[in-house]
Coordinates of C-alpha atoms and ligand atoms in Angstrom, one line a residue:
M1 CA 73.8 -24.7 -15.9
I2 CA 74.3 -22.3 -13.6
K3 CA 77.6 -22.3 -11.5
C4 CA 79.0 -20.5 -8.9
I5 CA 82.3 -18.0 -9.8
S6 CA 83.6 -18.9 -6.4
C7 CA 83.7 -22.3 -4.7
G8 CA 82.6 -23.9 -8.4
Q9 CA 79.2 -25.8 -7.4
E10 CA 77.0 -26.0 -10.0
Y11 CA 72.9 -26.1 -9.6
N12 CA 69.8 -26.4 -12.5
L13 CA 69.3 -23.4 -14.9
N14 CA 65.6 -23.3 -14.2
E15 CA 67.1 -22.8 -10.0
I16 CA 65.5 -19.5 -9.1
I17 CA 69.4 -18.5 -6.7
Y18 CA 71.0 -16.0 -7.0
T19 CA 74.0 -16.7 -5.0
C20 CA 75.6 -19.6 -3.9
K21 CA 74.5 -21.4 -1.6
E22 CA 77.5 -22.9 -0.5
C23 CA 79.3 -19.7 -0.6
G24 CA 76.8 -16.7 -0.6
S25 CA 79.7 -15.5 -4.0
I26 CA 77.7 -14.7 -7.5
L27 CA 76.9 -16.7 -9.7
E28 CA 77.2 -17.2 -13.8
V29 CA 75.2 -19.4 -16.2
I30 CA 77.2 -21.4 -18.5
I31 CA 76.3 -22.6 -21.6
N32 CA 78.7 -25.2 -24.5
P33 CA 76.3 -23.7 -28.0
D34 CA 77.9 -25.7 -31.1
V35 CA 77.7 -23.8 -34.0
S36 CA 79.4 -21.7 -37.1
R37 CA 79.9 -17.8 -37.4
D38 CA 78.4 -18.1 -40.4
V39 CA 75.2 -18.6 -39.4
F40 CA 75.2 -15.1 -37.6
A41 CA 75.4 -13.0 -40.6
C42 CA 71.8 -13.7 -42.7
R43 CA 69.9 -12.6 -39.8
K44 CA 68.1 -9.8 -38.8
N45 CA 70.3 -7.4 -36.6
T46 CA 69.3 -7.0 -32.6
M47 CA 70.8 -9.6 -30.3
W48 CA 69.4 -12.5 -30.5
K49 CA 70.9 -13.0 -34.0
Y50 CA 73.1 -15.1 -31.3
K51 CA 70.3 -16.4 -30.2
E52 CA 72.3 -19.9 -30.0
F53 CA 74.6 -18.4 -27.4
M54 CA 71.2 -17.3 -25.3
P55 CA 70.7 -19.9 -22.5
V56 CA 66.4 -19.7 -23.1
D57 CA 64.3 -21.1 -24.9
E58 CA 63.9 -19.4 -28.8
S59 CA 60.0 -20.1 -28.7
R60 CA 59.5 -17.7 -26.2
I61 CA 62.0 -15.3 -26.8
V62 CA 60.1 -11.6 -25.0
S63 CA 61.8 -9.3 -27.7
L64 CA 62.1 -5.0 -28.1
E65 CA 64.1 -5.9 -31.2
E66 CA 67.7 -4.5 -29.3
G67 CA 70.4 -5.2 -29.4
G68 CA 72.2 -4.3 -33.2
T69 CA 73.3 -0.6 -31.6
P70 CA 75.0 1.5 -34.3
F71 CA 79.0 1.2 -34.4
I72 CA 79.8 4.6 -35.3
G73 CA 83.4 5.4 -36.5
C74 CA 84.8 8.8 -34.5
H75 CA 87.0 9.8 -37.0
K76 CA 87.7 13.7 -35.6
L77 CA 87.7 12.6 -32.2
G78 CA 90.3 9.5 -32.6
S79 CA 92.6 11.4 -34.4
D80 CA 92.8 13.4 -32.4
L81 CA 93.7 11.8 -29.6
G82 CA 95.9 10.2 -31.4
I83 CA 93.4 6.4 -32.1
D84 CA 91.3 4.1 -34.0
L85 CA 88.1 5.5 -31.9
Y86 CA 84.6 3.3 -31.9
V87 CA 82.0 4.6 -30.2
K88 CA 79.1 1.9 -29.3
V89 CA 76.1 3.8 -28.9
E90 CA 73.9 1.5 -26.2
G91 CA 70.6 4.3 -26.5
S92 CA 69.7 3.4 -29.5
N93 CA 67.9 0.3 -27.7
P94 CA 64.7 0.7 -27.3
T95 CA 64.2 2.2 -23.8
G96 CA 67.8 4.2 -24.5
S97 CA 70.1 1.4 -22.2
F98 CA 71.4 -1.2 -23.0
K99 CA 70.1 -2.8 -19.6
D100 CA 67.2 -3.8 -22.1
R101 CA 69.4 -6.8 -23.6
G102 CA 69.5 -8.1 -20.1
M103 CA 66.0 -6.8 -19.4
S104 CA 65.1 -9.5 -22.9
V105 CA 66.6 -12.8 -21.5
G106 CA 66.0 -11.2 -17.3
I107 CA 62.2 -11.8 -18.4
T108 CA 62.3 -14.2 -21.4
K109 CA 63.9 -17.1 -18.4
A110 CA 60.4 -15.3 -15.8
M111 CA 57.7 -16.5 -18.3
E112 CA 59.7 -20.0 -18.6
L113 CA 60.1 -20.0 -14.7
G114 CA 56.3 -18.8 -14.3
V115 CA 57.1 -16.1 -11.9
D116 CA 53.4 -13.8 -12.1
T117 CA 55.7 -9.8 -10.2
V118 CA 59.2 -9.3 -11.0
G119 CA 61.1 -6.3 -9.4
C120 CA 64.1 -4.7 -9.0
A121 CA 66.5 -1.6 -7.7
S122 CA 67.6 0.7 -9.6
T123 CA 69.5 4.1 -11.0
G124 CA 66.8 4.4 -13.6
N125 CA 67.7 2.1 -16.6
T126 CA 67.6 -1.0 -14.7
S127 CA 63.8 0.0 -13.9
A128 CA 62.8 2.8 -16.6
S129 CA 64.2 -1.3 -19.5
L130 CA 62.4 -3.6 -16.6
A131 CA 58.9 -1.9 -16.6
A132 CA 58.8 -1.7 -20.6
Y133 CA 59.8 -5.8 -20.7
A134 CA 57.4 -7.0 -18.2
A135 CA 54.6 -4.9 -19.8
R136 CA 55.4 -7.0 -23.5
A137 CA 54.8 -10.2 -21.0
G138 CA 51.7 -9.3 -18.6
V139 CA 53.4 -9.8 -15.9
K140 CA 53.0 -7.1 -12.4
C141 CA 57.1 -5.5 -12.4
V142 CA 57.8 -3.5 -9.3
V143 CA 60.6 -1.0 -8.9
L144 CA 62.2 0.8 -5.8
L145 CA 64.2 4.1 -7.0
P146 CA 66.4 6.3 -4.7
S147 CA 64.3 8.9 -3.6
G148 CA 66.0 12.2 -5.3
K149 CA 68.5 10.4 -6.8
V150 CA 67.1 9.1 -10.2
A151 CA 67.0 11.2 -13.6
L152 CA 64.0 12.5 -15.2
G153 CA 63.5 10.4 -18.5
K154 CA 63.4 7.1 -16.2
L155 CA 61.9 7.8 -13.6
A156 CA 58.8 8.6 -16.5
Q157 CA 59.7 5.2 -18.5
A158 CA 59.7 3.0 -15.6
M159 CA 55.9 5.4 -14.7
F160 CA 54.9 5.4 -18.6
H161 CA 55.0 2.1 -19.0
G162 CA 52.6 0.8 -15.6
A163 CA 55.0 -0.5 -13.1
Q164 CA 55.1 0.2 -9.1
V165 CA 57.6 2.7 -8.7
L166 CA 58.6 2.7 -4.9
S167 CA 60.6 6.0 -4.0
V168 CA 62.8 4.5 -1.6
E169 CA 65.0 6.6 1.7
G170 CA 67.8 5.6 1.1
N171 CA 70.2 5.3 -1.9
F172 CA 70.4 2.3 -4.6
D173 CA 72.6 -0.3 -2.0
E174 CA 70.1 0.0 0.4
A175 CA 67.5 0.0 -1.9
L176 CA 68.9 -2.7 -3.9
E177 CA 69.0 -4.6 -0.2
A178 CA 65.7 -4.3 0.9
V179 CA 64.2 -6.3 -2.3
T180 CA 67.0 -8.4 -1.9
A181 CA 65.3 -10.3 0.6
L182 CA 61.3 -9.9 -0.3
A183 CA 62.7 -12.1 -3.8
L184 CA 64.2 -13.9 -1.0
E185 CA 60.8 -14.3 0.6
G186 CA 59.6 -14.9 -2.6
E187 CA 57.6 -12.1 -3.0
L188 CA 58.9 -11.1 -6.8
Y189 CA 62.1 -12.3 -9.1
L190 CA 64.7 -10.1 -8.8
L191 CA 66.3 -8.8 -12.0
N192 CA 69.2 -6.6 -10.9
S193 CA 71.9 -7.6 -12.2
I194 CA 72.8 -10.1 -9.8
N195 CA 71.0 -12.2 -11.4
P196 CA 73.0 -14.5 -14.0
F197 CA 70.7 -14.3 -16.5
R198 CA 70.2 -10.1 -17.1
L199 CA 74.5 -10.8 -18.0
E200 CA 73.6 -13.2 -20.6
G201 CA 72.2 -10.5 -22.5
Q202 CA 74.3 -8.1 -21.8
K203 CA 76.7 -10.2 -23.3
S204 CA 76.2 -9.8 -26.4
I205 CA 77.8 -6.0 -26.9
G206 CA 81.1 -8.0 -26.8
F207 CA 79.5 -10.1 -29.5
E208 CA 78.5 -7.3 -32.0
I209 CA 81.7 -5.2 -31.5
V210 CA 83.9 -8.6 -32.8
D211 CA 81.6 -8.8 -35.2
D212 CA 81.4 -5.3 -35.9
L213 CA 85.1 -5.4 -36.3
G214 CA 84.7 -8.3 -38.9
W215 CA 86.1 -11.2 -36.6
E216 CA 89.3 -8.7 -34.5
S217 CA 89.0 -8.0 -31.8
P218 CA 89.9 -4.2 -30.2
D219 CA 93.4 -3.5 -28.1
R220 CA 90.7 -2.6 -25.9
I221 CA 87.1 -1.0 -24.2
I222 CA 86.5 1.6 -22.7
L223 CA 83.0 1.4 -20.4
P224 CA 81.9 3.1 -17.1
V225 CA 81.2 1.2 -14.3
G226 CA 78.4 1.1 -11.7
N227 CA 77.6 -2.5 -9.9
A228 CA 80.2 -3.9 -13.2
G229 CA 77.2 -6.6 -14.1
N230 CA 78.5 -4.8 -17.6
I231 CA 82.2 -5.1 -17.7
S232 CA 81.6 -9.0 -16.1
A233 CA 79.1 -9.4 -19.6
I234 CA 81.5 -8.0 -21.6
W235 CA 84.0 -9.6 -21.4
K236 CA 82.1 -12.9 -21.1
G237 CA 80.9 -12.5 -24.5
I238 CA 84.0 -12.0 -25.6
N239 CA 84.9 -14.8 -23.6
E240 CA 82.9 -18.0 -26.0
F241 CA 83.9 -16.3 -28.7
Y242 CA 87.0 -16.4 -27.8
Q243 CA 87.0 -20.5 -27.4
A244 CA 84.5 -20.6 -30.0
D245 CA 87.4 -19.2 -31.7
F246 CA 85.3 -17.2 -33.8
I247 CA 88.6 -14.5 -32.8
K248 CA 92.1 -14.8 -32.4
E249 CA 92.4 -12.1 -30.1
R250 CA 91.4 -10.7 -27.1
P251 CA 90.6 -6.7 -26.2
M252 CA 92.3 -5.1 -22.5
M253 CA 88.9 -4.3 -20.8
T254 CA 89.3 -1.0 -18.8
G255 CA 86.6 -0.1 -16.7
I256 CA 85.4 4.0 -15.4
Q257 CA 84.1 4.8 -12.9
A258 CA 83.2 7.8 -11.1
E259 CA 85.7 9.5 -8.4
G260 CA 82.7 10.1 -5.7
A261 CA 82.0 6.3 -6.1
C262 CA 84.6 3.9 -7.2
P263 CA 85.5 0.0 -4.6
I264 CA 86.2 -1.1 -7.9
V265 CA 89.6 1.5 -8.8
N266 CA 90.4 1.9 -5.7
A267 CA 90.3 -2.3 -5.4
V268 CA 92.3 -1.8 -9.2
R269 CA 94.9 0.3 -7.6
D270 CA 96.0 -1.8 -5.2
N271 CA 96.1 -5.2 -6.0
R272 CA 92.9 -5.8 -4.4
M273 CA 90.3 -9.4 -5.5
E274 CA 88.1 -7.5 -2.8
I275 CA 86.5 -4.5 -2.6
E276 CA 86.3 -2.1 0.2
A277 CA 82.5 -0.4 -0.5
V278 CA 82.0 3.4 -0.7
K279 CA 79.8 5.0 2.7
N280 CA 78.0 7.9 0.6
P281 CA 78.4 7.8 -2.6
E282 CA 77.8 10.8 -5.0
T283 CA 77.8 11.6 -8.4
V284 CA 75.9 14.1 -11.4
A285 CA 76.1 10.1 -13.7
T286 CA 73.7 8.8 -11.3
A287 CA 73.5 5.8 -13.1
I288 CA 77.1 4.7 -11.6
R289 CA 76.5 6.3 -8.0
I290 CA 77.1 3.1 -6.5
G291 CA 79.2 2.4 -3.4
A292 CA 78.7 -1.5 -3.5
P293 CA 78.9 -3.1 -6.9
V294 CA 77.3 -6.4 -7.0
S295 CA 79.4 -7.8 -9.3
S296 CA 82.7 -6.7 -8.6
L297 CA 84.2 -9.9 -7.9
K298 CA 84.0 -10.5 -12.1
A299 CA 84.2 -7.3 -12.6
L300 CA 87.5 -7.4 -11.3
R301 CA 88.7 -10.7 -12.6
A302 CA 87.3 -9.3 -16.4
I303 CA 90.8 -6.0 -15.5
Y304 CA 93.0 -8.7 -14.8
E305 CA 92.1 -11.4 -16.6
S306 CA 92.2 -9.2 -19.1
D307 CA 94.8 -6.7 -18.9
G308 CA 93.2 -3.8 -18.5
C309 CA 93.4 -1.0 -16.0
A310 CA 91.2 0.7 -14.0
D311 CA 90.4 4.4 -13.6
T312 CA 89.0 7.8 -12.1
V313 CA 87.2 11.3 -13.4
S314 CA 85.9 13.6 -12.0
D315 CA 82.1 14.8 -12.4
E316 CA 84.1 18.5 -14.1
E317 CA 85.9 15.8 -16.9
I318 CA 82.8 14.1 -17.6
L319 CA 80.7 16.1 -18.2
S320 CA 83.0 18.2 -20.5
A321 CA 83.3 15.1 -22.5
Q322 CA 79.4 14.6 -22.4
K323 CA 79.4 18.5 -24.2
M324 CA 82.8 17.4 -26.7
L325 CA 81.0 14.3 -28.1
A326 CA 77.9 15.8 -28.3
R327 CA 79.1 19.0 -29.9
T328 CA 81.9 17.3 -32.3
E329 CA 81.0 13.9 -33.0
G330 CA 76.8 14.2 -32.6
I331 CA 76.1 12.2 -30.4
G332 CA 73.9 12.7 -27.2
V333 CA 74.3 11.1 -24.1
E334 CA 73.9 10.7 -21.0
P335 CA 76.0 11.8 -17.8
A336 CA 77.2 8.6 -17.1
S337 CA 77.9 6.9 -20.1
A338 CA 80.4 10.3 -20.5
A339 CA 82.2 8.5 -18.8
S340 CA 84.0 6.1 -21.1
I341 CA 84.8 8.5 -22.7
A342 CA 86.7 11.8 -19.5
G343 CA 88.6 7.7 -18.9
L344 CA 90.1 8.2 -23.0
I345 CA 90.9 11.1 -22.4
K346 CA 92.2 10.6 -18.7
L347 CA 94.4 7.8 -20.0
V348 CA 95.9 8.5 -23.5
E349 CA 96.5 12.0 -21.3
D350 CA 99.0 9.6 -18.8
G351 CA 100.4 7.2 -21.6
V352 CA 98.2 4.4 -20.7
I353 CA 96.8 4.2 -23.8
D354 CA 99.1 3.7 -27.0
K355 CA 99.0 6.3 -29.6
G356 CA 97.5 4.3 -32.8
E357 CA 95.3 1.7 -30.3
Q358 CA 92.2 0.5 -31.5
V359 CA 89.3 1.4 -28.6
V360 CA 86.2 0.9 -28.7
C361 CA 83.9 3.5 -26.2
I362 CA 80.4 2.1 -25.0
V363 CA 78.8 5.0 -24.8
T364 CA 75.0 3.3 -22.2
G365 CA 72.0 5.9 -22.3
H366 CA 70.8 8.5 -24.7
V367 CA 71.4 11.5 -23.1
L368 CA 67.8 12.7 -22.8
K369 CA 67.7 9.7 -19.3
D370 CA 68.8 13.1 -17.7
P371 CA 66.9 16.3 -19.3
D372 CA 68.3 18.4 -16.6
T373 CA 71.6 18.0 -16.7
A374 CA 71.8 18.4 -20.1
I375 CA 70.0 21.4 -20.3
N376 CA 71.8 23.4 -17.4
A377 CA 75.3 22.3 -19.1
C378 CA 73.3 25.2 -21.8
S379 CA 72.2 28.5 -21.3
E380 CA 68.8 29.5 -22.4
P381 CA 66.9 30.6 -25.9
L382 CA 67.6 33.5 -27.2
N383 CA 64.1 35.5 -27.6
V384 CA 63.3 36.7 -30.8
K385 CA 60.2 38.3 -32.6
A386 CA 59.6 36.7 -36.1
D387 CA 60.4 39.2 -37.8
I388 CA 63.6 38.3 -40.2
N389 CA 65.2 41.3 -38.9
D390 CA 66.1 40.3 -35.8
L391 CA 66.7 36.9 -37.1
R392 CA 69.1 37.4 -39.6
K393 CA 70.9 39.5 -37.4
V394 CA 70.8 37.6 -34.1
I395 CA 72.2 34.7 -36.1
R396 CA 74.8 37.4 -37.6
S397 CA 75.9 37.6 -34.4
R398 CA 76.9 34.0 -33.6
Ligands
PLP401 C1 73.3 1.2 -15.0 C2 74.3 2.0 -15.9 C3 75.3 1.9 -16.2 C4 76.6 1.6 -15.1 O1 76.3 -1.3 -15.6 P1 77.2 -1.9 -14.4 O2 76.0 -2.9 -15.3 O3 75.5 -1.4 -13.4 O4 78.1 -1.0 -14.2 C5 76.4 3.0 -16.9 N1 75.6 3.2 -17.4 C6 73.9 3.8 -17.7 C7 73.8 4.9 -18.7 C8 73.6 2.5 -16.8 O5 72.2 2.1 -17.4
ZN402 ZN1 80.4 -20.7 -3.9

């Protein structure tokens, strides 16, 4: 069933509904699988390994084999910081971000419902992912993007997979409001993360982390927070495995936002359950340039219930962490993803993270999503003649 997270009102799984009719709050999907964790071991390494936990008909799954992403021990960086560090590389998903997990479930649900048009507002990655999964399923796809604010790689993907791409004057929050109104009129099926089926796919990040650690929980999971769906989803996944008795402990959920777009962090600082929207959100990390996160209530519950925390990082800290991760560990991520690493560094320096903690940072999207930012962070290639004497001299000078 689908259930309101505030008043508990229940709805049928096949009702097209995005917010509670009784109180207007957001919804979640409730499932009660009865399965032993031993069944997962022999299955292919995608998020559908945990299909019993996915609330869709397994005979018609729309998939590009998302999930099963690398879980990389970062011992150089970890030992510098005095912690045991792992990075979950979500840029290795089919379209280069974790959004693919949510879209696989979301589009599968759309096909079950028999809709013919799907849509979303997006800072970029949601549209890139939706365009690809809609193409695979053969349904019409409409995406609304804030004009001039979408990174080049994401725009290329949305257009190339054949979505109808609409550049909207205004920011993400305004585009989301518009596309939600269209969805409520029945013009399209909305696949932003207010749709609770999206989060059902994304919760598999939580499943994979504890599976990768041999059915142990890390001490802490750190991730960037924009619309706040992902932190909510991962916490939901962790809790489902905890309730199934697959794990005995749960991690502290730690959300990082950019200084110019930090409504969740502001709420945590005042110990509030409600956010105050940030009017003109601004950050180089366009994927988290969001002033009014739709899933804020779920995210705040995740942070408080897990004894976690939230903090901000500056654009400068984000770009420096992005470059450092690329150069010390060989992992290329987009700016928003590096917010988790920048946040980690800050929280270790501030003594919030203890020495010896086992920490998992989620890096959410691939470096090639935003090639302009990557190129701007580097000096231009040297022009050299194809002459080995010249080449040798230049190589030795560095
Ligand atoms: C969507 C996205 C985020 C933010 O996730 P939310 O669920 O909106 O909090 C962070 N990083 C990247 C790369 C994203 O695409
Ligand atoms: Zn309600």
